[in-house]
GROMACS .gro file of C-alpha atoms in nm:
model
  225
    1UNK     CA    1  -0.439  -1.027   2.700
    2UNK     CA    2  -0.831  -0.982   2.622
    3UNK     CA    3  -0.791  -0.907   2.213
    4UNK     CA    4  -1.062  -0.839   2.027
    5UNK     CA    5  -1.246  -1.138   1.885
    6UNK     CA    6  -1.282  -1.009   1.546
    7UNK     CA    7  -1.025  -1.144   1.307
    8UNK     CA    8  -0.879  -0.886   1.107
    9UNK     CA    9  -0.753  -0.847   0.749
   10UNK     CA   10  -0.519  -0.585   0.706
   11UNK     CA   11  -0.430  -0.429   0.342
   12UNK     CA   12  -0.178  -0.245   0.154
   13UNK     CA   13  -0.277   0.023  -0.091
   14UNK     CA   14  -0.061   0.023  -0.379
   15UNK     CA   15  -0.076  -0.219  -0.587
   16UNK     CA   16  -0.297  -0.426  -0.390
   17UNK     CA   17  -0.618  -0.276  -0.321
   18UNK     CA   18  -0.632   0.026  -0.552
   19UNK     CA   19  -0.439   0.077  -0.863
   20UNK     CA   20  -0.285   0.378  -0.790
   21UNK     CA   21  -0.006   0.392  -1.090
   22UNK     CA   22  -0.126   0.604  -1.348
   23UNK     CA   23  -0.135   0.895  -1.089
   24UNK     CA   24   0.230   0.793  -0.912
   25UNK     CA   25   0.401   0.774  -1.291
   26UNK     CA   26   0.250   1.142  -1.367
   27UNK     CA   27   0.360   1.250  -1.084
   28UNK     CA   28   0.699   1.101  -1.146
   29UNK     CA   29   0.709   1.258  -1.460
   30UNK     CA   30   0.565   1.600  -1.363
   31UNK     CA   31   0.873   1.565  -1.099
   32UNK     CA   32   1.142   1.497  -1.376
   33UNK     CA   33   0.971   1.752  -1.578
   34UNK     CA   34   1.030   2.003  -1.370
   35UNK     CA   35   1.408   1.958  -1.299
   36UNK     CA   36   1.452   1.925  -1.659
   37UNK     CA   37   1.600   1.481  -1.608
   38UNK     CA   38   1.483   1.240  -1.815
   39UNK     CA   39   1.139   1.153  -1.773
   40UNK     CA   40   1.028   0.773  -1.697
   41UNK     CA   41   0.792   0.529  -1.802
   42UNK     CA   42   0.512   0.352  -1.618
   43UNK     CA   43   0.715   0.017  -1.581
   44UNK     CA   44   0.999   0.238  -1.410
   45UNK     CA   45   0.782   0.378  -1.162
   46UNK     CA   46   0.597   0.028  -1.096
   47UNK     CA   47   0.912  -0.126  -0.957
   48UNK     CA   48   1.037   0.228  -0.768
   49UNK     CA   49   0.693   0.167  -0.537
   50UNK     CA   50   0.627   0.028  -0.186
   51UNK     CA   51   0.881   0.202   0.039
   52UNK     CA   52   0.682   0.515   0.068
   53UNK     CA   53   0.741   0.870  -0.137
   54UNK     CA   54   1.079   0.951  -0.016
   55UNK     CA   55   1.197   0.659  -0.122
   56UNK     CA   56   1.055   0.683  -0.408
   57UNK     CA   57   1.218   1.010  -0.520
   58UNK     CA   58   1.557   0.888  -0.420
   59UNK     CA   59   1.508   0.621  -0.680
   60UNK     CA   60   1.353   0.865  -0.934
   61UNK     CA   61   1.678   1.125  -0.862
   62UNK     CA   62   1.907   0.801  -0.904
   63UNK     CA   63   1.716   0.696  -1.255
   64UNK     CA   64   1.803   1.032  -1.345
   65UNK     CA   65   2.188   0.962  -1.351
   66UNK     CA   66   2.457   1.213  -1.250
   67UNK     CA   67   2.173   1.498  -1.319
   68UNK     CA   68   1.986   1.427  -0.985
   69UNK     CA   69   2.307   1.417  -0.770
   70UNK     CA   70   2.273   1.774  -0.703
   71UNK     CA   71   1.896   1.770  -0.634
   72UNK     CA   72   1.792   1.793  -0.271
   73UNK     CA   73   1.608   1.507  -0.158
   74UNK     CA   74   1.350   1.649   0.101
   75UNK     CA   75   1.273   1.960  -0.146
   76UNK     CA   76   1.206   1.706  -0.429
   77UNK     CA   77   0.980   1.524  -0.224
   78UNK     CA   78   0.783   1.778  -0.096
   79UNK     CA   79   0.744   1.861  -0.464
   80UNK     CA   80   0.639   1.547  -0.545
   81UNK     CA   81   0.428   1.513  -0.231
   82UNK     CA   82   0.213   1.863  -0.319
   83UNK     CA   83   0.093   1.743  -0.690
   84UNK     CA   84   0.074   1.401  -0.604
   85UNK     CA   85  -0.182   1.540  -0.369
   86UNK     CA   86  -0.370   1.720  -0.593
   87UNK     CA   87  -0.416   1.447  -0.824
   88UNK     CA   88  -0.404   1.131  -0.667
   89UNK     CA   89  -0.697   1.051  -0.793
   90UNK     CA   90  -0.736   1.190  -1.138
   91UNK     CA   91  -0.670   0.801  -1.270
   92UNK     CA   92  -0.648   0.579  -0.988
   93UNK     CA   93  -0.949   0.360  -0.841
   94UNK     CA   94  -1.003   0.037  -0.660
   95UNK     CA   95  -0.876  -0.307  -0.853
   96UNK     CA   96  -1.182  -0.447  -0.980
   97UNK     CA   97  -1.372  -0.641  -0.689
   98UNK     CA   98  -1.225  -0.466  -0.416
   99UNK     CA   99  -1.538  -0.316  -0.312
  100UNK     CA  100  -1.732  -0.665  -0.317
  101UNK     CA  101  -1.452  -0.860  -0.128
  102UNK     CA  102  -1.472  -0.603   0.154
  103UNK     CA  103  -1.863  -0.556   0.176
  104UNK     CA  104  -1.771  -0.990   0.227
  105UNK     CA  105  -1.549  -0.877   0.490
  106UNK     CA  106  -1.739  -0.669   0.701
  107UNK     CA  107  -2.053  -0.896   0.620
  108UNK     CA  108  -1.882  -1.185   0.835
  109UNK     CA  109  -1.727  -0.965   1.103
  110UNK     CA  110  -1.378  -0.949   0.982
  111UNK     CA  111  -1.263  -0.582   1.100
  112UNK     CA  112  -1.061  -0.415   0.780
  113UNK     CA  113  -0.703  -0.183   0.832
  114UNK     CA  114  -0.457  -0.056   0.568
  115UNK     CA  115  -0.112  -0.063   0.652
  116UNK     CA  116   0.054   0.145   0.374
  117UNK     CA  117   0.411   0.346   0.344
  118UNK     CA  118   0.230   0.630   0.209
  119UNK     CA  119   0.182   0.931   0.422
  120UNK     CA  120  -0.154   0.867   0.647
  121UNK     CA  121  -0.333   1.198   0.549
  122UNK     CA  122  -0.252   1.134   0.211
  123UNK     CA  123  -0.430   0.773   0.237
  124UNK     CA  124  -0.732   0.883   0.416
  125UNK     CA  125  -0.737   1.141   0.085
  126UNK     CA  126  -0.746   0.903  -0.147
  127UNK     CA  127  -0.977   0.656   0.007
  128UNK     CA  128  -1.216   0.940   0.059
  129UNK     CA  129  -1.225   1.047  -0.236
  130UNK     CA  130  -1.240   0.715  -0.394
  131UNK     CA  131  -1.578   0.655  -0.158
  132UNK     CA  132  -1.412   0.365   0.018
  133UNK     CA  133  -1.305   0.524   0.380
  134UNK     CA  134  -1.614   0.416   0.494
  135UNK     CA  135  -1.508   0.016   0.523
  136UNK     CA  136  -1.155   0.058   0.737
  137UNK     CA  137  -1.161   0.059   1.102
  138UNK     CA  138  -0.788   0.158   1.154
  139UNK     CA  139  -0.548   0.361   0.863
  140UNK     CA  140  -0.218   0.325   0.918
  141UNK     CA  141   0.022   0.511   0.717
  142UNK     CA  142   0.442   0.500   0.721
  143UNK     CA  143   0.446   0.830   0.969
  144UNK     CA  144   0.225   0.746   1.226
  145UNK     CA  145   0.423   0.507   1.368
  146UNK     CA  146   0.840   0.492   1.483
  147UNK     CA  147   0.909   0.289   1.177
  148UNK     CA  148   0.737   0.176   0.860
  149UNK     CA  149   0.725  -0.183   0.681
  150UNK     CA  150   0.875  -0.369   0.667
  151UNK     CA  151   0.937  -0.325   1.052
  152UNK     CA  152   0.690  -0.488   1.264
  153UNK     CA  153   0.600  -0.248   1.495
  154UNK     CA  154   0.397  -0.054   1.191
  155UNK     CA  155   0.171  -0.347   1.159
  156UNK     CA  156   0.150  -0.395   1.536
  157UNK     CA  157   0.040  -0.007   1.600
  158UNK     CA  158  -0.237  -0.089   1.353
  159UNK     CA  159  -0.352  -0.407   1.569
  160UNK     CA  160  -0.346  -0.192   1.841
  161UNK     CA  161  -0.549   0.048   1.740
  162UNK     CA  162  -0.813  -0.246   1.678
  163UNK     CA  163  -0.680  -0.450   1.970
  164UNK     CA  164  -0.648  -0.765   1.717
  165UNK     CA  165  -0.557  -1.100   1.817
  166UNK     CA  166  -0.216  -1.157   1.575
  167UNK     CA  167  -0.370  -1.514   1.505
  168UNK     CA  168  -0.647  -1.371   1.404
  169UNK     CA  169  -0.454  -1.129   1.163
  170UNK     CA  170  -0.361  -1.159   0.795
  171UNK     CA  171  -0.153  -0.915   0.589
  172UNK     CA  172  -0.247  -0.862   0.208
  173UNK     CA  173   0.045  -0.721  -0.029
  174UNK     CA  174   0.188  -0.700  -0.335
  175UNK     CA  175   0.546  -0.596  -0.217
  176UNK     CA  176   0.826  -0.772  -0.017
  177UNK     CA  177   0.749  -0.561   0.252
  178UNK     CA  178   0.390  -0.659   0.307
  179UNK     CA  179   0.554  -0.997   0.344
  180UNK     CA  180   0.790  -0.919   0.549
  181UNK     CA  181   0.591  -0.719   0.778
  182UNK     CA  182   0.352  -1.009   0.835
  183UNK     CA  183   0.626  -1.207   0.946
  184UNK     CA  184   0.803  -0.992   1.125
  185UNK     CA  185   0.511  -0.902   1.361
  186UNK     CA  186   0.438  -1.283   1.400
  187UNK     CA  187   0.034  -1.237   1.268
  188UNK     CA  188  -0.112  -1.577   1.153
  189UNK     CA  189   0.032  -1.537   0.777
  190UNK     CA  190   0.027  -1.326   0.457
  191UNK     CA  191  -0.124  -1.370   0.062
  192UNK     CA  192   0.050  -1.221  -0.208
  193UNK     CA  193  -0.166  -0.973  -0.408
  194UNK     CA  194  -0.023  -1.210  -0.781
  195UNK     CA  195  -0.238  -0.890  -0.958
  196UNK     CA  196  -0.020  -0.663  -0.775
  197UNK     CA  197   0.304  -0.433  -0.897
  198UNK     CA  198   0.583  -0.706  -0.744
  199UNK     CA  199   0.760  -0.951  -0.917
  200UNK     CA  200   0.589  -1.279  -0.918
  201UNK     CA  201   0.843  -1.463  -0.775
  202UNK     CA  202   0.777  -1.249  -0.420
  203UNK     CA  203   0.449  -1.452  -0.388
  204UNK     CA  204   0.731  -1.705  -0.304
  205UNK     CA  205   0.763  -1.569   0.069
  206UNK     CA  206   0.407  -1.550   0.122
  207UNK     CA  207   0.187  -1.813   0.345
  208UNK     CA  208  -0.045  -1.829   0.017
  209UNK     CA  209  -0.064  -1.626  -0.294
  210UNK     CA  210  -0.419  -1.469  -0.420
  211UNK     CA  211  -0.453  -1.441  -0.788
  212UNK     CA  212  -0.729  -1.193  -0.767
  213UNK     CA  213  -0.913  -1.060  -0.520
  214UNK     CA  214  -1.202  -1.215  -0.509
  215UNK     CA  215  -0.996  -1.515  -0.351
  216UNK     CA  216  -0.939  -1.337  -0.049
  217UNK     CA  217  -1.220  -1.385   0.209
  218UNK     CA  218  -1.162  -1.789   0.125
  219UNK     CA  219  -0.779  -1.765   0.174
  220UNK     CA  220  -0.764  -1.540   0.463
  221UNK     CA  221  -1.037  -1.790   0.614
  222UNK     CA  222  -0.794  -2.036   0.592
  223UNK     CA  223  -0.541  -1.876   0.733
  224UNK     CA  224  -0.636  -1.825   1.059
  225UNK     CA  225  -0.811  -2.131   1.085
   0.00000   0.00000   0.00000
């Protein structure tokens, strides 16, 4: 096959390129709020995230204890999903260099994709209105595709989309499943986002771990070389 001879660095969002807690947590807690459970903190929330918003709510519900049992999933997270919406952005912004390492990025050709479990329309939002859409080439969220990470095929729709060589590809995450996903799609390797949301032991699993991001264009240079 004639891929694309761009290498390609692919990223989550959570957690990894913007810091998108504050805004997930209030949500959270507007969402508690307005069953009446117990609200939660920002460290609960931080370890509930990477599996996408459903997921997210089922572990919110469960936090709650016997009180979210009779709570219906789907109509708490389309709750969730319409204020989260409306204020994704009220607190969250890139991690400090993001901008930089991806102006590095494009500056020597690399093509730049997130692969996130977050809803696609809801991504595009937020890296709109953070003024940051304009450096990705593909966006692919945990709909657009028959499965999400950790399953390989969400990674390999995005290097589709870009027709990327998967030696030519690294995965950047902060969670298991950016890991996993890597692997799992067979792309040259991953680096562990260490100023991520994850447990630092994760990092573990990765081909090399990035303690900030400014690291990046030298480790994912490495990588594929």
């Amino acid at each position: 096959m004639n891929y694309s001879a761009n290498p390609v660095i692919v990223f989550d969002m959570d957690g990894t390129l913007i810091d998108s807690l504050p805004d997930l947590s209030n949500s959270a807690r507007y969402l508690m709020q307005s069953y009446q459970l117990p609200t939660v903190t920002d460290q609960d929330v931080r370890l509930m995230i990477g599996d996408g918003i459903k997921v997210l709510v089922e572990r919110l519900l469960s936090h709650a204890g016997s009180s979210g049992d009779t709570i219906n999933v789907q109509e708490a997270t389309d709750r969730f999903i319409t204020y989260y919406v409306e204020h994704s952005t009220d607190y969250s912004k890139p991690f400090d260099g993001a901008v930089q390492v991806m102006e590095e990025f494009q500056k020597h050709g690399w093509k730049i994709a997130l692969c996130t479990n977050k809803i696609t329309s809801a991504a595009e939002l937020i890296l709109k209105q953070l003024k940051i859409d304009h450096f990705f080439d593909a966006v692919g969220g945990g709909d657009l595709f028959e499965d999400k990470k950790p399953h390989a095929c969400h990674l390999e729709g995005i290097m589709k989309m870009l027709n990327a060589d998967p030696a030519k590809t690294v995965m950047v995450g902060d969670h298991i499943n950016d890991i996993l996903v890597a692997k799992n799609a067979k792309v040259a390797g991953s680096v562990f986002a260490a100023w991520g949301y994850s447990r630092l032991e994760v990092g573990k699993q990765a081909t090399l771990v990035a303690n900030s991001l400014l690291e990046l264009p030298n480790i994912a240079k490495k990588i594929i070389t």
